[in-house]
Coordinates of C-alpha atoms and ligand atoms in Angstrom, one line a residue:
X77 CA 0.0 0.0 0.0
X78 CA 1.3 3.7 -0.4
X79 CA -0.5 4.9 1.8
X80 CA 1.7 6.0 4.8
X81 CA -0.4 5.1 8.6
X82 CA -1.2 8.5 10.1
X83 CA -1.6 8.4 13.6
X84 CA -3.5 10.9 15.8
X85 CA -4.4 12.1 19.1
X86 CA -7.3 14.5 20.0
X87 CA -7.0 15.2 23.3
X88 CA -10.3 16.6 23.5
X89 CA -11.4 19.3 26.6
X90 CA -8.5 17.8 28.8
X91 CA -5.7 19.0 30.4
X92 CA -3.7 22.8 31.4
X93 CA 0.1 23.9 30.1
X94 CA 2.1 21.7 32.5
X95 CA 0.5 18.1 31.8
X96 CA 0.1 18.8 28.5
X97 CA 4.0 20.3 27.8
X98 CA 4.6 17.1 29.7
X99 CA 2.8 14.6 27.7
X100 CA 4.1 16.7 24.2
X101 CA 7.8 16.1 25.3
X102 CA 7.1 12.1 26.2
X103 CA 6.0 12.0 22.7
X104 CA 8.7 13.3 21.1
X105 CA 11.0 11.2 22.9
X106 CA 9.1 7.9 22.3
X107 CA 7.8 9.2 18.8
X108 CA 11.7 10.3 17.5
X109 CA 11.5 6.4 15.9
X110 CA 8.4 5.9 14.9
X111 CA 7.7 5.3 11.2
X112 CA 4.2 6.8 10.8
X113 CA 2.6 10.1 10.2
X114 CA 1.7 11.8 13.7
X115 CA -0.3 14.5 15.2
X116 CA -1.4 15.4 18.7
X117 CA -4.4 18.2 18.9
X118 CA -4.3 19.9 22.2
X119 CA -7.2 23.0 23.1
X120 CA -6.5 26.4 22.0
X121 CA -4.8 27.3 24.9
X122 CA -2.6 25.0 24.9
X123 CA -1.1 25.3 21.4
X124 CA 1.4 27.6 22.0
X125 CA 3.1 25.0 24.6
X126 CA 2.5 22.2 22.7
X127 CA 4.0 23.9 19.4
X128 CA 7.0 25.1 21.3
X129 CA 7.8 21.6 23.0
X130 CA 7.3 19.4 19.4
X131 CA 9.5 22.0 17.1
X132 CA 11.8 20.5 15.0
X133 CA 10.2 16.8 15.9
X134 CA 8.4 14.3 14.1
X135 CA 4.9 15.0 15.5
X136 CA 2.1 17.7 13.7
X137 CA 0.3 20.0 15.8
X138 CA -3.2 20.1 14.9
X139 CA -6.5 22.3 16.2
X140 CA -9.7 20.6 17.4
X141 CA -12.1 23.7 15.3
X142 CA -11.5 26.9 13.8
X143 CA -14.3 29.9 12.9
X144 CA -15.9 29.5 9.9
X145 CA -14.7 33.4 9.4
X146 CA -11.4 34.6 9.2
X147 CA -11.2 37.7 11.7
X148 CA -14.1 40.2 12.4
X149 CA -16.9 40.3 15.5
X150 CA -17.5 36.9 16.0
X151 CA -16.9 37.1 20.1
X152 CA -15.4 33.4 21.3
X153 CA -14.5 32.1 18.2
X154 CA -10.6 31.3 17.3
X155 CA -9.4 32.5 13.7
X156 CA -7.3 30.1 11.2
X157 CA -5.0 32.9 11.2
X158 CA -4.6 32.9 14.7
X159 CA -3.8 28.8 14.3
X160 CA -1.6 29.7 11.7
X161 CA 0.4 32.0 13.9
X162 CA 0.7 29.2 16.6
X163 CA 2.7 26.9 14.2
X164 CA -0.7 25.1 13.8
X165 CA -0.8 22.8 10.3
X166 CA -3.9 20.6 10.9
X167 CA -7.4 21.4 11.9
X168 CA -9.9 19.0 12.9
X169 CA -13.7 19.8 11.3
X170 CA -16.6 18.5 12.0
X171 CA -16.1 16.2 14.8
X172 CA -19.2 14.5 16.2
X173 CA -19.0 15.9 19.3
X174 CA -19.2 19.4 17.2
X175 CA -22.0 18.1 15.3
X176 CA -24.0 17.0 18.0
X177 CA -23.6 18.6 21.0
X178 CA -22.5 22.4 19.8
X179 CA -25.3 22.0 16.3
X180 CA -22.5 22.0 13.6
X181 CA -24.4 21.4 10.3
X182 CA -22.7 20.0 6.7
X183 CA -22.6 23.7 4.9
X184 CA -21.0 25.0 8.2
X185 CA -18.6 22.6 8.5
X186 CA -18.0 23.1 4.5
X187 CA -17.4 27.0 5.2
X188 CA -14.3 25.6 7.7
X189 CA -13.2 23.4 5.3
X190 CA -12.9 25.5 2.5
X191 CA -11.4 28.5 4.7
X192 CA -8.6 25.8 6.3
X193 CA -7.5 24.7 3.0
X194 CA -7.6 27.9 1.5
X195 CA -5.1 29.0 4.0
X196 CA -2.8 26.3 3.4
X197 CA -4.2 24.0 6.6
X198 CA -4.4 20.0 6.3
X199 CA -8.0 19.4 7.7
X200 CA -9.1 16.0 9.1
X201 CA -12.7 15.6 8.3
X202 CA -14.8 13.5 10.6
X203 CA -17.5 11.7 9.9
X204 CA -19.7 9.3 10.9
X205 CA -23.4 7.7 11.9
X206 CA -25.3 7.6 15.5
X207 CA -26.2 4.6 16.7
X208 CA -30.0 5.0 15.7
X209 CA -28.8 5.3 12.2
X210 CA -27.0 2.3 12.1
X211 CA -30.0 0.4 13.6
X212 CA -31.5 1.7 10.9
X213 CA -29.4 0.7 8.0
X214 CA -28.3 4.3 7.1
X215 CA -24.5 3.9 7.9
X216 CA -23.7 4.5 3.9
X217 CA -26.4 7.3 3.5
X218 CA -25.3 9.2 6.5
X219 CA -21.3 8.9 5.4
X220 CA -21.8 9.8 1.8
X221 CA -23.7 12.8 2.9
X222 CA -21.3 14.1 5.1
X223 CA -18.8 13.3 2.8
X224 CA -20.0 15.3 -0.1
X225 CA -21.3 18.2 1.8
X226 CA -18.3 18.4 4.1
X227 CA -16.4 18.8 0.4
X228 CA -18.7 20.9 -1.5
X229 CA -16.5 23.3 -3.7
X230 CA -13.1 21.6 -2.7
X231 CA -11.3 20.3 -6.0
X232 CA -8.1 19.4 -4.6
X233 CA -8.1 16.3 -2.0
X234 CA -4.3 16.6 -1.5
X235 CA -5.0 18.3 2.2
X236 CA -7.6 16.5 3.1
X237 CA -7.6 13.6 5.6
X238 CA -11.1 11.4 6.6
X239 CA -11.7 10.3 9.8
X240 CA -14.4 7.5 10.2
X241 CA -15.7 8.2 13.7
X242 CA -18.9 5.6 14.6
X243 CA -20.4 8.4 17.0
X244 CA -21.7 5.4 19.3
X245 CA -18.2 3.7 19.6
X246 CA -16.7 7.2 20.6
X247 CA -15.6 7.1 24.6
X248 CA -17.9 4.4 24.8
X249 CA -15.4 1.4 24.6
X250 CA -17.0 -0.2 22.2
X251 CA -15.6 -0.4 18.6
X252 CA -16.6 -1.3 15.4
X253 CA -14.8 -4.2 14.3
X254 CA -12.5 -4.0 12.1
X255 CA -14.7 -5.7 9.3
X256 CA -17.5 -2.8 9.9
X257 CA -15.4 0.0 10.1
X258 CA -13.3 -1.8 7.0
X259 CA -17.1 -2.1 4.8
X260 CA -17.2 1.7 5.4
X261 CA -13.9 3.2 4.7
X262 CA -14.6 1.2 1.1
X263 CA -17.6 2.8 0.8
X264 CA -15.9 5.9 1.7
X265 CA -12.9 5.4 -1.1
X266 CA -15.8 4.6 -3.3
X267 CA -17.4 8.0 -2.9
X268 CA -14.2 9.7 -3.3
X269 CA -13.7 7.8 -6.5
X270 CA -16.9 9.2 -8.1
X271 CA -16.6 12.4 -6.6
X272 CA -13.1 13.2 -8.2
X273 CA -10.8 10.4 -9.6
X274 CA -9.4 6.9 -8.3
X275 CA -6.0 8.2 -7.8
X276 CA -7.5 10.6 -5.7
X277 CA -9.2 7.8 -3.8
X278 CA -6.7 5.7 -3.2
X279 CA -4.4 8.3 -2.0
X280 CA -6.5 9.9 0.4
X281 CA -6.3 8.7 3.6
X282 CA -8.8 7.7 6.0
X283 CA -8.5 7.7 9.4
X284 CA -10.6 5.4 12.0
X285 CA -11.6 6.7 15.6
X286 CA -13.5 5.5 18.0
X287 CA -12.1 3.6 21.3
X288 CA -9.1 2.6 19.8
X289 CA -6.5 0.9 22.2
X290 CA -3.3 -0.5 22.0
X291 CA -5.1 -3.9 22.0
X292 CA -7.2 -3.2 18.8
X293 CA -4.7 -0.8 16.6
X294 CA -2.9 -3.6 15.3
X295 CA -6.2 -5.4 13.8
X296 CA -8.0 -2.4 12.5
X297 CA -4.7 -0.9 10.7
X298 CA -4.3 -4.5 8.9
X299 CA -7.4 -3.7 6.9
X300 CA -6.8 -2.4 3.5
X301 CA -8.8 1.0 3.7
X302 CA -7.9 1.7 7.3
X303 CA -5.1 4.1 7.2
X304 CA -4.2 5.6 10.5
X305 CA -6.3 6.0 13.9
X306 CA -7.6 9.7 15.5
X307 CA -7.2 8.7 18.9
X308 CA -9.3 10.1 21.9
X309 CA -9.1 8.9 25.4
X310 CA -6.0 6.8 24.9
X311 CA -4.0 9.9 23.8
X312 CA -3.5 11.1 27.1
X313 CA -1.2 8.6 28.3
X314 CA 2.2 7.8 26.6
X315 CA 1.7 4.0 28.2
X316 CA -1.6 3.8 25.9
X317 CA -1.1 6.0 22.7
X318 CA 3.0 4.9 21.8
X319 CA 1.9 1.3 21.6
X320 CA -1.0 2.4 18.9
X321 CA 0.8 5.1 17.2
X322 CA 4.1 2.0 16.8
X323 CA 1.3 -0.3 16.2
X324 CA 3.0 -3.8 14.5
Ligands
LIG49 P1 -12.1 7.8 21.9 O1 -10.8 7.3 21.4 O2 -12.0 8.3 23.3 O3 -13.3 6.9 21.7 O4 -12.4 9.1 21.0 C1 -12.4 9.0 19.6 C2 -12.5 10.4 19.1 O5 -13.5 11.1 19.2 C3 -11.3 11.0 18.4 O6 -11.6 12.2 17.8

């Protein structure tokens, strides 16, 4: 495959400067060998620490959001140019916790995605279904919409990461195994394909998430459209997310 593994922690709402400069430098020193792509995505506030503790190292600093404007009265929001003078290089959009809890729709989510790009950001778009829809046989229907309108307008795919996030395996323990979540990244690839090109589809990559541990990485990367891991919970602890990011 030519796909490289890209490997990824959101560390959600957790932690102040200290713990997280902490965790940051672990990283770097038990990351310096590691063979994949990686990114750790600390709050806002804690992106300047983070940035200046992994400089120079293997490991991408990434944001959890941005404003769907780029500067202006828009009180509590955090600009991609403010990211962008952090040393930030990927943002995270559309996250299900976004979605759901704060009432991100698709055509806001596309007015991030199309600012982030346009400003030189990689952006890791998340998607995925709630556990009624999957009872309900609309796993494909929900991830091709988000899919589409999460890309509306974007003609290059060269910046653009997927994450496949089940909403009801996130923080919940349970995960999809690796032959669901496998069945959807396809499906996912397939989209892609019809949407711009096969080459584009089998060079983008797409990340799963959703209670991944050191004792499931190994299984869900060996599938052939499983590319790399966002990581939630388990990226707060070196002990948890070094075994997943060296996965073998
Ligand atoms: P957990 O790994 O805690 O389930 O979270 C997954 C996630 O939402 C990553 O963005």
């Amino acid at each position: 495959m030519s796909r490289n593994y890209y490997m990824a922690g959101n560390w959600k709402m957790h932690m102040t400067r200290s713990a997280a400069a902490q965790l940051a430098q672990e990283m770097v020193n038990q990351l310096r060998d590691g063979k994949h792509k990686y990114l750790v995505a600390p709050s806002f506030t804690l992106l300047e620490t983070v940035s200046a503790v992994i400089e120079g190292s293997n490991i991408r600093l990434g944001a959890q959001n941005c404003a769907p404007e780029e500067q202006g009265a828009h009180t509590g929001e955090v600009s991609v140019l403010q990211l962008k003078d952090l040393g930030v290089q990927t943002i995270i959009l559309g996250h299900s916790e976004r979605r759901h809890n704060y009432k991100e729709d698709d055509a806001l989510i596309n007015k991030k995605v199309k600012l982030a790009l346009k400003h030189g950001f990689e952006v890791i778009l998340c998607i995925g279904e709630l556990l009624e829809e999957r009872e309900a046989g609309k796993v494909e229907e929900v991830c091709e919409r988000q899919t589409v309108k999460g890309l509306e307008g974007v003609t290059d795919l060269s910046n653009v990461v997927i994450a496949y996030e089940p909403v009801w395996a996130i923080g919940t323990g349970k995960t999809a195994t690796p032959q669901d979540a496998e069945a959807v990244h396809a499906f996912v690839r397939k989209v892609i394909a019809r949407l711009y090109s096969e080459d584009a589809a089998s060079k983008i990559i797409i990340q799963y998430g959703g209670s991944v541990k050191p004792e499931n990485a190994a299984e869900l990367m060996a599938m052939q459209n499983i590319d790399g891991a966002l990581v939630g919970g388990a990226s707060l602890k070196t002990e948890s997310f070094v075994p997943i990011a060296k996965f073998s």
